[in-house]
Amino acid sequence: MEPVRKEELDSEACGSHAPKVKACPRPKPGEAAGGCSFDGAQITLLPIMDAAHLVHGPIACAGNSWESRGTLTSGPALSQYGFATDLNDSDIIFGGEKKLRESIDYIAGRFAPPAIFVYATCVTALIGEDMDAVCKEAAERIGVPVIPVNSPGFVGSKNLGNRLAGDALLQYVVGTGEPEPDAPLGVNLIGEYNIAGEMWDIEQLMTSAGIPVTSRITGDARYRELTWAHRAKVNMVVCSRALLGLAKQMESRYGIPYFEGSFYGAKETTYSLRQMAYLMNDRDMERRVDRLTEREESRLIQELRPYRKVLKGKKAVLYTGGVKSWSVISALKELGVQVVGVGTNKSTEDDVRRIADRVGDDTEYIPEGGAGRILKTVRERKADIMIAGGRNMYVAMKEQIPFIDINQERHKAYAGYEGLLRLAKELTYSLANPIWKLASAPAPWDKEGAYDR
Amino acid sequence: MTVNRRPKPAAINPIKIGQSLGAVLALQGCYRAMPLIHGAQGCSAFPKALLTRHFREPIAVQTSALQEMDVIFDANRNLEEALNVVLSKHRPDIIGIIGTELTDVAGVDYQTMLKSYKRERNMRGGLAFSVVLPDFRGSLESGYSSTVEAMLDEMIQQVGHRGARTVNTRQITLLPGSFLTPADVMELKEIISSFGFEVIALPDTSTSLSGHLLTGFSPLTRGGVPLDSMLQSLQSGLTIAVGASMERPARRLHNALGTPYKVFSRAMGLKATDELLHFLHQISGEPVPVRYCWQRENLLDGMLDAHFQFAGMSAVAALEPDHLVAVSGWLEELGVEQKALIASFETPLVAGLEREVWVGDLDDAEVLGKGSDLWISNSHGINGAERIGAAFMPAGFPVWNELGAYMSVSVGYRGAMEWTNKAGNLIMRREAGHREGSIRHR
């Protein structure tokens, strides 16, 4: 497996700074799917668990979305509060800056958070609220960082929102604090949001190998640890093209080397851990990683055996955003599952190249077209299971296709060696469930064939 | 009584939901429909995700996917493009264009655009309408009822000039409020039809969001009231509206077609059901079916059994206005003290209530409901209920911590029984937990 570090590929990341920008494709009205930039920014920043996250706008953006993400906390839960300035008619006409100022003061006074993130929305962007100024003034007044996140929904896609949130971190947070003097410096995990507790599995692995985590960006993070992220020795970008910009900026500003990796599948996990140790430039650590990965891999082979027997030769259609499409393929291949169709809707050319490295020639690429297009592939390729985001779960259910949720709403952690085992189990249980047979058989009185379906 | 608000600048843990979500919900109850949200991608992605999470069903919705430059230059170009795609690809029978805060603030005139679009395309045989639903007013409930009203308006216009209307006195149009589950709508339909009426529910979520496998996936709604039944409903001899928010659509039918209407603003509990059945009995001349007489006996007996549990108990409820009033009526019959009632926004019904009502959020529920034994709200309330040590009873929208919440019944005697038992069980379990805890500490 080759480390990927080609500059020209990075410029293709959607919404990149690079001069030769390949513009984000305009979403097609009438057949667009997926969230907006505001959603993306929240996905990236809400895992900062002890901070307050205040949405500046009328109610829908906050009211329709708070508490809808599967990111978990090991302690503070302030980020699970839904804060909104909840603008009404007259606020829209006369401006909501006063309300924003008062809201910030109120939250700071009552909840004493280490920082407040303030999100712009389409409406506040349209009526020209000067959020940056209000935040700056408030931060000085209350002595707590108040960070404006300028990622209103209509600027673009979810990916762009991730990136804009990364920009906000770089501009306002990273480099504003220092770690404890005797804390060992190690790796930043960028773009890992602790969905279903995946961050904890990864941290445990890193601890066993003696690789210190400096900042978690941002899964289960505390605000303070982000402020000293610039002291890390290595950046790992976990499954997120959108935050590549953050890693690149940190490389040029602070000289922190970075690599892209994934924790889906044993091979990718081993590669990622080795790469960390290699970039840390620590011989001992590399030996520890080797020992750990060998032990874990051989244990995994044993434990996977019964599941591999069931899963061998099963066909799956994989439909998920960007990076995950190639990283999950590796995991599925290790389980003996054949990927017969793969979504490339949010993938960059680089992602597609990596998908091509990992699948056979007969795999179908599904560029876009939503649920109908996926179903067509499932039927034509006679797939046994569909692996996609929660949005498509009930599409599969109505077509009575076994399904595994792989996106941000999922409830099972699939990262690392343990995660692969969990994925194997989930796939097996899903395929073996009696419901598929029950649902496909008609009611006894319909067996004469009059049943129209 | 007046409606109170706690003075605080920000909403904390809101129960209010964008109006456009209510519109999407209403359209799910119409067969082969497509709601088209005129806004940014998130304006449709969030409602879709939330509705899917609650109903565990695929939700039909599309978006005009506005981006910054579209809003500045020509948002309607996107809408036209979206209409073209939706019409040519999916051929919906009903299409509802839902204006958002974004189009409202930007001053986009899509009503005129839709009119000329319909003229140019000669859109016959289908129903296309638009509704203005910015989220800085109202909530789910108002978005839902405004959409039903706009839909009726369009139907009336379409049929109006087709000449005289023959009134079918045996046919009743049911306008179910937004807080009713698919199972509630089914129960109401059954109750009304048991008196010999034909019922057309509009919208009818009982045949769409209740879940079925009769067809596979479709990008359009997979069930609900079909367009021809909707148009046929204009000949009904009576409109029954459940929930005060549905009075406006009912009045619309009355004003345009002269259809008399009856509003049941309290839908839950013994008295509310008595009122409904008595009314149906009077207008039909039919006796109340034996099964409802039995259910009434069962309910009364069940309430007797449960009254030990509810003695001295208090509750806090935070819901959409109509739902709140219905739940308050039911709590009153149980003799449960109502510590605080919190509505998502102010409506005439709530303002006219004889009890103290607050307009606010779940943070207010936590503060005002301190010491309550029972907490009734959507699933966002789980943490707040835990913080004040109340038993959590999920209700309203969205509910994600329970399977089949969308199939629970609250109307009729059966519904009152289901809720009474559920709440009683929750309180019993909580007390058992307290006992266990106190033994362990000793």
JSON list of N, CA and C in Angstrom, two decimals, chain A residues 26-27 29-31 33-34 36 58-60 64-68 81-84 86-87 89 99 102-103 110 154 371 394-395 398-399 451, chain B residues 9-14 16-18 41-42 45 52-53 56-57 62-63 67-68 78 81 89 135-137 214 216-217 222 363 380 383 387:
[
{"chain": "A", "resi": 26, "resn": "ARG", "atom": "N", "xyz": [-22.15, 21.84, -9.30]},
{"chain": "A", "resi": 26, "resn": "ARG", "atom": "CA", "xyz": [-23.39, 22.45, -8.82]},
{"chain": "A", "resi": 26, "resn": "ARG", "atom": "C", "xyz": [-24.41, 21.34, -8.59]},
{"chain": "A", "resi": 27, "resn": "PRO", "atom": "N", "xyz": [-25.07, 21.36, -7.44]},
{"chain": "A", "resi": 27, "resn": "PRO", "atom": "CA", "xyz": [-26.08, 20.33, -7.20]},
{"chain": "A", "resi": 27, "resn": "PRO", "atom": "C", "xyz": [-27.24, 20.52, -8.17]},
{"chain": "A", "resi": 29, "resn": "PRO", "atom": "N", "xyz": [-30.89, 20.84, -9.22]},
{"chain": "A", "resi": 29, "resn": "PRO", "atom": "CA", "xyz": [-32.20, 21.02, -8.64]},
{"chain": "A", "resi": 29, "resn": "PRO", "atom": "C", "xyz": [-33.12, 19.87, -9.06]},
{"chain": "A", "resi": 30, "resn": "GLY", "atom": "N", "xyz": [-33.91, 19.39, -8.12]},
{"chain": "A", "resi": 30, "resn": "GLY", "atom": "CA", "xyz": [-34.85, 18.34, -8.46]},
{"chain": "A", "resi": 30, "resn": "GLY", "atom": "C", "xyz": [-34.32, 16.94, -8.29]},
{"chain": "A", "resi": 31, "resn": "GLU", "atom": "N", "xyz": [-33.00, 16.81, -8.19]},
{"chain": "A", "resi": 31, "resn": "GLU", "atom": "CA", "xyz": [-32.47, 15.48, -7.90]},
{"chain": "A", "resi": 31, "resn": "GLU", "atom": "C", "xyz": [-31.23, 15.53, -7.02]},
{"chain": "A", "resi": 33, "resn": "ALA", "atom": "N", "xyz": [-29.24, 15.39, -3.53]},
{"chain": "A", "resi": 33, "resn": "ALA", "atom": "CA", "xyz": [-29.38, 14.74, -2.24]},
{"chain": "A", "resi": 33, "resn": "ALA", "atom": "C", "xyz": [-28.23, 15.20, -1.36]},
{"chain": "A", "resi": 34, "resn": "GLY", "atom": "N", "xyz": [-28.42, 15.08, -0.07]},
{"chain": "A", "resi": 34, "resn": "GLY", "atom": "CA", "xyz": [-27.35, 15.42, 0.84]},
{"chain": "A", "resi": 34, "resn": "GLY", "atom": "C", "xyz": [-27.51, 16.79, 1.45]},
{"chain": "A", "resi": 36, "resn": "CYS", "atom": "N", "xyz": [-26.24, 20.53, 3.46]},
{"chain": "A", "resi": 36, "resn": "CYS", "atom": "CA", "xyz": [-25.66, 21.79, 3.04]},
{"chain": "A", "resi": 36, "resn": "CYS", "atom": "C", "xyz": [-24.38, 22.07, 3.83]},
{"chain": "A", "resi": 58, "resn": "PRO", "atom": "N", "xyz": [-32.99, 31.95, 12.11]},
{"chain": "A", "resi": 58, "resn": "PRO", "atom": "CA", "xyz": [-34.31, 31.46, 12.53]},
{"chain": "A", "resi": 58, "resn": "PRO", "atom": "C", "xyz": [-34.24, 29.97, 12.86]},
{"chain": "A", "resi": 59, "resn": "ILE", "atom": "N", "xyz": [-35.32, 29.40, 13.34]},
{"chain": "A", "resi": 59, "resn": "ILE", "atom": "CA", "xyz": [-35.24, 28.15, 14.07]},
{"chain": "A", "resi": 59, "resn": "ILE", "atom": "C", "xyz": [-34.89, 26.90, 13.26]},
{"chain": "A", "resi": 60, "resn": "ALA", "atom": "N", "xyz": [-35.26, 26.86, 11.99]},
{"chain": "A", "resi": 60, "resn": "ALA", "atom": "CA", "xyz": [-35.20, 25.58, 11.28]},
{"chain": "A", "resi": 60, "resn": "ALA", "atom": "C", "xyz": [-33.82, 24.93, 11.31]},
{"chain": "A", "resi": 64, "resn": "ASN", "atom": "N", "xyz": [-34.32, 21.65, 13.36]},
{"chain": "A", "resi": 64, "resn": "ASN", "atom": "CA", "xyz": [-34.47, 20.43, 12.58]},
{"chain": "A", "resi": 64, "resn": "ASN", "atom": "C", "xyz": [-33.25, 19.52, 12.65]},
{"chain": "A", "resi": 65, "resn": "SER", "atom": "N", "xyz": [-32.18, 19.97, 13.29]},
{"chain": "A", "resi": 65, "resn": "SER", "atom": "CA", "xyz": [-30.96, 19.19, 13.16]},
{"chain": "A", "resi": 65, "resn": "SER", "atom": "C", "xyz": [-30.26, 18.84, 14.47]},
{"chain": "A", "resi": 66, "resn": "TRP", "atom": "N", "xyz": [-30.61, 19.48, 15.58]},
{"chain": "A", "resi": 66, "resn": "TRP", "atom": "CA", "xyz": [-29.80, 19.22, 16.78]},
{"chain": "A", "resi": 66, "resn": "TRP", "atom": "C", "xyz": [-30.06, 17.80, 17.29]},
{"chain": "A", "resi": 67, "resn": "GLU", "atom": "N", "xyz": [-29.06, 17.24, 17.89]},
{"chain": "A", "resi": 67, "resn": "GLU", "atom": "CA", "xyz": [-29.11, 15.87, 18.41]},
{"chain": "A", "resi": 67, "resn": "GLU", "atom": "C", "xyz": [-29.36, 14.83, 17.32]},
{"chain": "A", "resi": 68, "resn": "SER", "atom": "N", "xyz": [-28.93, 15.10, 16.10]},
{"chain": "A", "resi": 68, "resn": "SER", "atom": "CA", "xyz": [-29.21, 14.11, 15.07]},
{"chain": "A", "resi": 68, "resn": "SER", "atom": "C", "xyz": [-27.96, 13.36, 14.63]},
{"chain": "A", "resi": 81, "resn": "TYR", "atom": "N", "xyz": [-26.46, 20.30, 23.66]},
{"chain": "A", "resi": 81, "resn": "TYR", "atom": "CA", "xyz": [-27.52, 21.29, 23.81]},
{"chain": "A", "resi": 81, "resn": "TYR", "atom": "C", "xyz": [-27.76, 21.97, 22.46]},
{"chain": "A", "resi": 82, "resn": "GLY", "atom": "N", "xyz": [-29.02, 22.24, 22.17]},
{"chain": "A", "resi": 82, "resn": "GLY", "atom": "CA", "xyz": [-29.32, 22.99, 20.96]},
{"chain": "A", "resi": 82, "resn": "GLY", "atom": "C", "xyz": [-29.49, 24.46, 21.28]},
{"chain": "A", "resi": 83, "resn": "PHE", "atom": "N", "xyz": [-28.52, 25.27, 20.90]},
{"chain": "A", "resi": 83, "resn": "PHE", "atom": "CA", "xyz": [-28.62, 26.72, 21.12]},
{"chain": "A", "resi": 83, "resn": "PHE", "atom": "C", "xyz": [-28.94, 27.42, 19.81]},
{"chain": "A", "resi": 84, "resn": "ALA", "atom": "N", "xyz": [-29.90, 28.32, 19.83]},
{"chain": "A", "resi": 84, "resn": "ALA", "atom": "CA", "xyz": [-30.22, 29.07, 18.62]},
{"chain": "A", "resi": 84, "resn": "ALA", "atom": "C", "xyz": [-30.70, 30.45, 18.99]},
{"chain": "A", "resi": 86, "resn": "ASP", "atom": "N", "xyz": [-32.83, 31.92, 17.27]},
{"chain": "A", "resi": 86, "resn": "ASP", "atom": "CA", "xyz": [-34.27, 31.81, 16.98]},
{"chain": "A", "resi": 86, "resn": "ASP", "atom": "C", "xyz": [-34.87, 33.15, 16.53]},
{"chain": "A", "resi": 87, "resn": "LEU", "atom": "N", "xyz": [-34.34, 33.70, 15.45]},
{"chain": "A", "resi": 87, "resn": "LEU", "atom": "CA", "xyz": [-34.78, 35.01, 14.98]},
{"chain": "A", "resi": 87, "resn": "LEU", "atom": "C", "xyz": [-36.23, 34.97, 14.53]},
{"chain": "A", "resi": 89, "resn": "ASP", "atom": "N", "xyz": [-39.68, 37.52, 12.85]},
{"chain": "A", "resi": 89, "resn": "ASP", "atom": "CA", "xyz": [-39.89, 38.52, 11.79]},
{"chain": "A", "resi": 89, "resn": "ASP", "atom": "C", "xyz": [-39.14, 39.82, 12.03]},
{"chain": "A", "resi": 99, "resn": "LYS", "atom": "N", "xyz": [-29.49, 40.43, 19.48]},
{"chain": "A", "resi": 99, "resn": "LYS", "atom": "CA", "xyz": [-29.92, 39.16, 20.06]},
{"chain": "A", "resi": 99, "resn": "LYS", "atom": "C", "xyz": [-28.73, 38.20, 20.15]},
{"chain": "A", "resi": 102, "resn": "GLU", "atom": "N", "xyz": [-26.57, 39.23, 23.07]},
{"chain": "A", "resi": 102, "resn": "GLU", "atom": "CA", "xyz": [-27.18, 38.85, 24.35]},
{"chain": "A", "resi": 102, "resn": "GLU", "atom": "C", "xyz": [-27.14, 37.33, 24.56]},
{"chain": "A", "resi": 103, "resn": "SER", "atom": "N", "xyz": [-27.33, 36.60, 23.47]},
{"chain": "A", "resi": 103, "resn": "SER", "atom": "CA", "xyz": [-27.31, 35.13, 23.57]},
{"chain": "A", "resi": 103, "resn": "SER", "atom": "C", "xyz": [-25.94, 34.64, 24.00]},
{"chain": "A", "resi": 110, "resn": "ARG", "atom": "N", "xyz": [-24.35, 31.44, 31.98]},
{"chain": "A", "resi": 110, "resn": "ARG", "atom": "CA", "xyz": [-25.05, 30.33, 32.61]},
{"chain": "A", "resi": 110, "resn": "ARG", "atom": "C", "xyz": [-24.30, 29.01, 32.51]},
{"chain": "A", "resi": 154, "resn": "PHE", "atom": "N", "xyz": [-26.22, 27.82, 1.96]},
{"chain": "A", "resi": 154, "resn": "PHE", "atom": "CA", "xyz": [-26.26, 27.98, 0.50]},
{"chain": "A", "resi": 154, "resn": "PHE", "atom": "C", "xyz": [-24.89, 28.20, -0.15]},
{"chain": "A", "resi": 371, "resn": "ALA", "atom": "N", "xyz": [-31.46, 7.00, -5.25]},
{"chain": "A", "resi": 371, "resn": "ALA", "atom": "CA", "xyz": [-31.88, 5.67, -4.84]},
{"chain": "A", "resi": 371, "resn": "ALA", "atom": "C", "xyz": [-32.18, 4.74, -6.02]},
{"chain": "A", "resi": 394, "resn": "TYR", "atom": "N", "xyz": [-34.11, 3.00, 4.35]},
{"chain": "A", "resi": 394, "resn": "TYR", "atom": "CA", "xyz": [-35.49, 2.56, 4.14]},
{"chain": "A", "resi": 394, "resn": "TYR", "atom": "C", "xyz": [-35.79, 2.31, 2.67]},
{"chain": "A", "resi": 395, "resn": "VAL", "atom": "N", "xyz": [-34.93, 2.83, 1.81]},
{"chain": "A", "resi": 395, "resn": "VAL", "atom": "CA", "xyz": [-35.01, 2.44, 0.40]},
{"chain": "A", "resi": 395, "resn": "VAL", "atom": "C", "xyz": [-34.76, 0.93, 0.32]},
{"chain": "A", "resi": 398, "resn": "LYS", "atom": "N", "xyz": [-37.64, -1.20, 1.94]},
{"chain": "A", "resi": 398, "resn": "LYS", "atom": "CA", "xyz": [-38.84, -1.37, 1.13]},
{"chain": "A", "resi": 398, "resn": "LYS", "atom": "C", "xyz": [-38.62, -2.35, 0.00]},
{"chain": "A", "resi": 399, "resn": "GLU", "atom": "N", "xyz": [-37.38, -2.46, -0.44]},
{"chain": "A", "resi": 399, "resn": "GLU", "atom": "CA", "xyz": [-37.06, -3.42, -1.49]},
{"chain": "A", "resi": 399, "resn": "GLU", "atom": "C", "xyz": [-36.64, -4.75, -0.88]},
{"chain": "A", "resi": 451, "resn": "TYR", "atom": "N", "xyz": [-52.11, -12.06, -6.65]},
{"chain": "A", "resi": 451, "resn": "TYR", "atom": "CA", "xyz": [-51.49, -10.94, -5.94]},
{"chain": "A", "resi": 451, "resn": "TYR", "atom": "C", "xyz": [-50.67, -10.11, -6.90]},
{"chain": "B", "resi": 9, "resn": "PRO", "atom": "N", "xyz": [-32.52, 35.41, 25.91]},
{"chain": "B", "resi": 9, "resn": "PRO", "atom": "CA", "xyz": [-32.33, 35.83, 24.52]},
{"chain": "B", "resi": 9, "resn": "PRO", "atom": "C", "xyz": [-32.32, 34.67, 23.53]},
{"chain": "B", "resi": 10, "resn": "ALA", "atom": "N", "xyz": [-31.80, 33.51, 23.93]},
{"chain": "B", "resi": 10, "resn": "ALA", "atom": "CA", "xyz": [-31.62, 32.43, 22.96]},
{"chain": "B", "resi": 10, "resn": "ALA", "atom": "C", "xyz": [-32.59, 31.29, 23.24]},
{"chain": "B", "resi": 11, "resn": "ALA", "atom": "N", "xyz": [-32.89, 30.52, 22.21]},
{"chain": "B", "resi": 11, "resn": "ALA", "atom": "CA", "xyz": [-33.63, 29.28, 22.42]},
{"chain": "B", "resi": 11, "resn": "ALA", "atom": "C", "xyz": [-32.62, 28.21, 22.84]},
{"chain": "B", "resi": 12, "resn": "ILE", "atom": "N", "xyz": [-32.95, 27.47, 23.89]},
{"chain": "B", "resi": 12, "resn": "ILE", "atom": "CA", "xyz": [-32.06, 26.41, 24.36]},
{"chain": "B", "resi": 12, "resn": "ILE", "atom": "C", "xyz": [-32.81, 25.09, 24.30]},
{"chain": "B", "resi": 13, "resn": "ASN", "atom": "N", "xyz": [-32.32, 24.18, 23.52]},
{"chain": "B", "resi": 13, "resn": "ASN", "atom": "CA", "xyz": [-32.98, 22.90, 23.28]},
{"chain": "B", "resi": 13, "resn": "ASN", "atom": "C", "xyz": [-34.41, 23.11, 22.76]},
{"chain": "B", "resi": 14, "resn": "PRO", "atom": "N", "xyz": [-34.52, 23.61, 21.55]},
{"chain": "B", "resi": 14, "resn": "PRO", "atom": "CA", "xyz": [-35.82, 24.01, 21.01]},
{"chain": "B", "resi": 14, "resn": "PRO", "atom": "C", "xyz": [-36.75, 22.82, 20.75]},
{"chain": "B", "resi": 16, "resn": "LYS", "atom": "N", "xyz": [-39.40, 23.81, 18.81]},
{"chain": "B", "resi": 16, "resn": "LYS", "atom": "CA", "xyz": [-39.93, 24.37, 17.58]},
{"chain": "B", "resi": 16, "resn": "LYS", "atom": "C", "xyz": [-39.20, 23.73, 16.39]},
{"chain": "B", "resi": 17, "resn": "ILE", "atom": "N", "xyz": [-39.95, 23.55, 15.33]},
{"chain": "B", "resi": 17, "resn": "ILE", "atom": "CA", "xyz": [-39.40, 22.91, 14.14]},
{"chain": "B", "resi": 17, "resn": "ILE", "atom": "C", "xyz": [-39.79, 23.76, 12.95]},
{"chain": "B", "resi": 18, "resn": "GLY", "atom": "N", "xyz": [-38.93, 23.82, 11.93]},
{"chain": "B", "resi": 18, "resn": "GLY", "atom": "CA", "xyz": [-39.23, 24.65, 10.77]},
{"chain": "B", "resi": 18, "resn": "GLY", "atom": "C", "xyz": [-40.56, 24.28, 10.15]},
{"chain": "B", "resi": 41, "resn": "GLN", "atom": "N", "xyz": [-29.96, 23.21, -0.02]},
{"chain": "B", "resi": 41, "resn": "GLN", "atom": "CA", "xyz": [-30.07, 21.76, 0.11]},
{"chain": "B", "resi": 41, "resn": "GLN", "atom": "C", "xyz": [-30.43, 21.30, 1.51]},
{"chain": "B", "resi": 42, "resn": "GLY", "atom": "N", "xyz": [-29.87, 22.00, 2.50]},
{"chain": "B", "resi": 42, "resn": "GLY", "atom": "CA", "xyz": [-30.14, 21.63, 3.88]},
{"chain": "B", "resi": 42, "resn": "GLY", "atom": "C", "xyz": [-31.62, 21.78, 4.25]},
{"chain": "B", "resi": 45, "resn": "ALA", "atom": "N", "xyz": [-32.81, 18.48, 3.22]},
{"chain": "B", "resi": 45, "resn": "ALA", "atom": "CA", "xyz": [-32.07, 17.32, 3.77]},
{"chain": "B", "resi": 45, "resn": "ALA", "atom": "C", "xyz": [-32.40, 17.11, 5.25]},
{"chain": "B", "resi": 52, "resn": "THR", "atom": "N", "xyz": [-37.58, 10.72, 8.36]},
{"chain": "B", "resi": 52, "resn": "THR", "atom": "CA", "xyz": [-37.18, 9.32, 8.18]},
{"chain": "B", "resi": 52, "resn": "THR", "atom": "C", "xyz": [-36.88, 8.69, 9.53]},
{"chain": "B", "resi": 53, "resn": "ARG", "atom": "N", "xyz": [-36.20, 9.46, 10.38]},
{"chain": "B", "resi": 53, "resn": "ARG", "atom": "CA", "xyz": [-35.82, 8.94, 11.68]},
{"chain": "B", "resi": 53, "resn": "ARG", "atom": "C", "xyz": [-37.04, 8.64, 12.55]},
{"chain": "B", "resi": 56, "resn": "ARG", "atom": "N", "xyz": [-39.44, 5.95, 10.30]},
{"chain": "B", "resi": 56, "resn": "ARG", "atom": "CA", "xyz": [-38.73, 4.77, 9.79]},
{"chain": "B", "resi": 56, "resn": "ARG", "atom": "C", "xyz": [-39.28, 4.37, 8.43]},
{"chain": "B", "resi": 57, "resn": "GLU", "atom": "N", "xyz": [-39.46, 5.36, 7.60]},
{"chain": "B", "resi": 57, "resn": "GLU", "atom": "CA", "xyz": [-39.98, 5.18, 6.25]},
{"chain": "B", "resi": 57, "resn": "GLU", "atom": "C", "xyz": [-39.17, 6.08, 5.32]},
{"chain": "B", "resi": 62, "resn": "GLN", "atom": "N", "xyz": [-38.02, 16.83, -2.52]},
{"chain": "B", "resi": 62, "resn": "GLN", "atom": "CA", "xyz": [-36.94, 17.29, -3.38]},
{"chain": "B", "resi": 62, "resn": "GLN", "atom": "C", "xyz": [-36.66, 18.76, -3.10]},
{"chain": "B", "resi": 63, "resn": "THR", "atom": "N", "xyz": [-35.60, 19.24, -3.72]},
{"chain": "B", "resi": 63, "resn": "THR", "atom": "CA", "xyz": [-35.14, 20.59, -3.41]},
{"chain": "B", "resi": 63, "resn": "THR", "atom": "C", "xyz": [-34.77, 21.35, -4.67]},
{"chain": "B", "resi": 67, "resn": "GLN", "atom": "N", "xyz": [-28.11, 27.94, -4.31]},
{"chain": "B", "resi": 67, "resn": "GLN", "atom": "CA", "xyz": [-26.82, 28.36, -3.79]},
{"chain": "B", "resi": 67, "resn": "GLN", "atom": "C", "xyz": [-26.78, 29.88, -3.84]},
{"chain": "B", "resi": 68, "resn": "GLU", "atom": "N", "xyz": [-25.76, 30.41, -3.18]},
{"chain": "B", "resi": 68, "resn": "GLU", "atom": "CA", "xyz": [-25.68, 31.85, -2.98]},
{"chain": "B", "resi": 68, "resn": "GLU", "atom": "C", "xyz": [-25.99, 32.66, -4.24]},
{"chain": "B", "resi": 78, "resn": "ASN", "atom": "N", "xyz": [-33.72, 27.86, -10.81]},
{"chain": "B", "resi": 78, "resn": "ASN", "atom": "CA", "xyz": [-33.52, 26.57, -10.14]},
{"chain": "B", "resi": 78, "resn": "ASN", "atom": "C", "xyz": [-34.84, 25.83, -9.96]},
{"chain": "B", "resi": 81, "resn": "GLU", "atom": "N", "xyz": [-35.99, 24.37, -13.18]},
{"chain": "B", "resi": 81, "resn": "GLU", "atom": "CA", "xyz": [-35.18, 23.19, -13.48]},
{"chain": "B", "resi": 81, "resn": "GLU", "atom": "C", "xyz": [-35.64, 21.99, -12.64]},
{"chain": "B", "resi": 89, "resn": "LYS", "atom": "N", "xyz": [-39.17, 12.98, -14.65]},
{"chain": "B", "resi": 89, "resn": "LYS", "atom": "CA", "xyz": [-38.61, 11.73, -14.13]},
{"chain": "B", "resi": 89, "resn": "LYS", "atom": "C", "xyz": [-39.61, 10.92, -13.34]},
{"chain": "B", "resi": 135, "resn": "ASP", "atom": "N", "xyz": [-39.39, 29.97, 8.38]},
{"chain": "B", "resi": 135, "resn": "ASP", "atom": "CA", "xyz": [-39.32, 29.37, 9.71]},
{"chain": "B", "resi": 135, "resn": "ASP", "atom": "C", "xyz": [-39.24, 30.39, 10.83]},
{"chain": "B", "resi": 136, "resn": "PHE", "atom": "N", "xyz": [-39.28, 31.69, 10.50]},
{"chain": "B", "resi": 136, "resn": "PHE", "atom": "CA", "xyz": [-39.27, 32.65, 11.61]},
{"chain": "B", "resi": 136, "resn": "PHE", "atom": "C", "xyz": [-40.69, 32.94, 12.11]},
{"chain": "B", "resi": 137, "resn": "ARG", "atom": "N", "xyz": [-41.63, 32.16, 11.61]},
{"chain": "B", "resi": 137, "resn": "ARG", "atom": "CA", "xyz": [-42.99, 32.18, 12.14]},
{"chain": "B", "resi": 137, "resn": "ARG", "atom": "C", "xyz": [-43.41, 30.74, 12.36]},
{"chain": "B", "resi": 214, "resn": "LEU", "atom": "N", "xyz": [-46.28, -3.29, 0.14]},
{"chain": "B", "resi": 214, "resn": "LEU", "atom": "CA", "xyz": [-47.07, -3.59, -1.05]},
{"chain": "B", "resi": 214, "resn": "LEU", "atom": "C", "xyz": [-46.34, -3.21, -2.33]},
{"chain": "B", "resi": 216, "resn": "GLY", "atom": "N", "xyz": [-42.42, -1.63, -3.83]},
{"chain": "B", "resi": 216, "resn": "GLY", "atom": "CA", "xyz": [-41.03, -1.40, -3.44]},
{"chain": "B", "resi": 216, "resn": "GLY", "atom": "C", "xyz": [-40.81, 0.07, -3.19]},
{"chain": "B", "resi": 217, "resn": "PHE", "atom": "N", "xyz": [-39.59, 0.50, -3.38]},
{"chain": "B", "resi": 217, "resn": "PHE", "atom": "CA", "xyz": [-39.27, 1.91, -3.16]},
{"chain": "B", "resi": 217, "resn": "PHE", "atom": "C", "xyz": [-39.79, 2.76, -4.30]},
{"chain": "B", "resi": 222, "resn": "ARG", "atom": "N", "xyz": [-45.50, 6.71, -1.20]},
{"chain": "B", "resi": 222, "resn": "ARG", "atom": "CA", "xyz": [-45.90, 5.33, -1.53]},
{"chain": "B", "resi": 222, "resn": "ARG", "atom": "C", "xyz": [-47.32, 5.02, -1.06]},
{"chain": "B", "resi": 363, "resn": "ASP", "atom": "N", "xyz": [-35.56, 23.74, 27.62]},
{"chain": "B", "resi": 363, "resn": "ASP", "atom": "CA", "xyz": [-34.86, 24.31, 28.77]},
{"chain": "B", "resi": 363, "resn": "ASP", "atom": "C", "xyz": [-35.88, 24.89, 29.75]},
{"chain": "B", "resi": 380, "resn": "HIS", "atom": "N", "xyz": [-36.08, 14.73, 22.03]},
{"chain": "B", "resi": 380, "resn": "HIS", "atom": "CA", "xyz": [-35.07, 15.69, 22.47]},
{"chain": "B", "resi": 380, "resn": "HIS", "atom": "C", "xyz": [-35.10, 15.88, 23.99]},
{"chain": "B", "resi": 383, "resn": "ASN", "atom": "N", "xyz": [-32.71, 13.88, 27.81]},
{"chain": "B", "resi": 383, "resn": "ASN", "atom": "CA", "xyz": [-31.68, 14.34, 28.75]},
{"chain": "B", "resi": 383, "resn": "ASN", "atom": "C", "xyz": [-32.25, 15.27, 29.81]},
{"chain": "B", "resi": 387, "resn": "ARG", "atom": "N", "xyz": [-32.29, 14.90, 33.84]},
{"chain": "B", "resi": 387, "resn": "ARG", "atom": "CA", "xyz": [-31.70, 15.88, 34.76]},
{"chain": "B", "resi": 387, "resn": "ARG", "atom": "C", "xyz": [-32.65, 16.27, 35.89]}
]
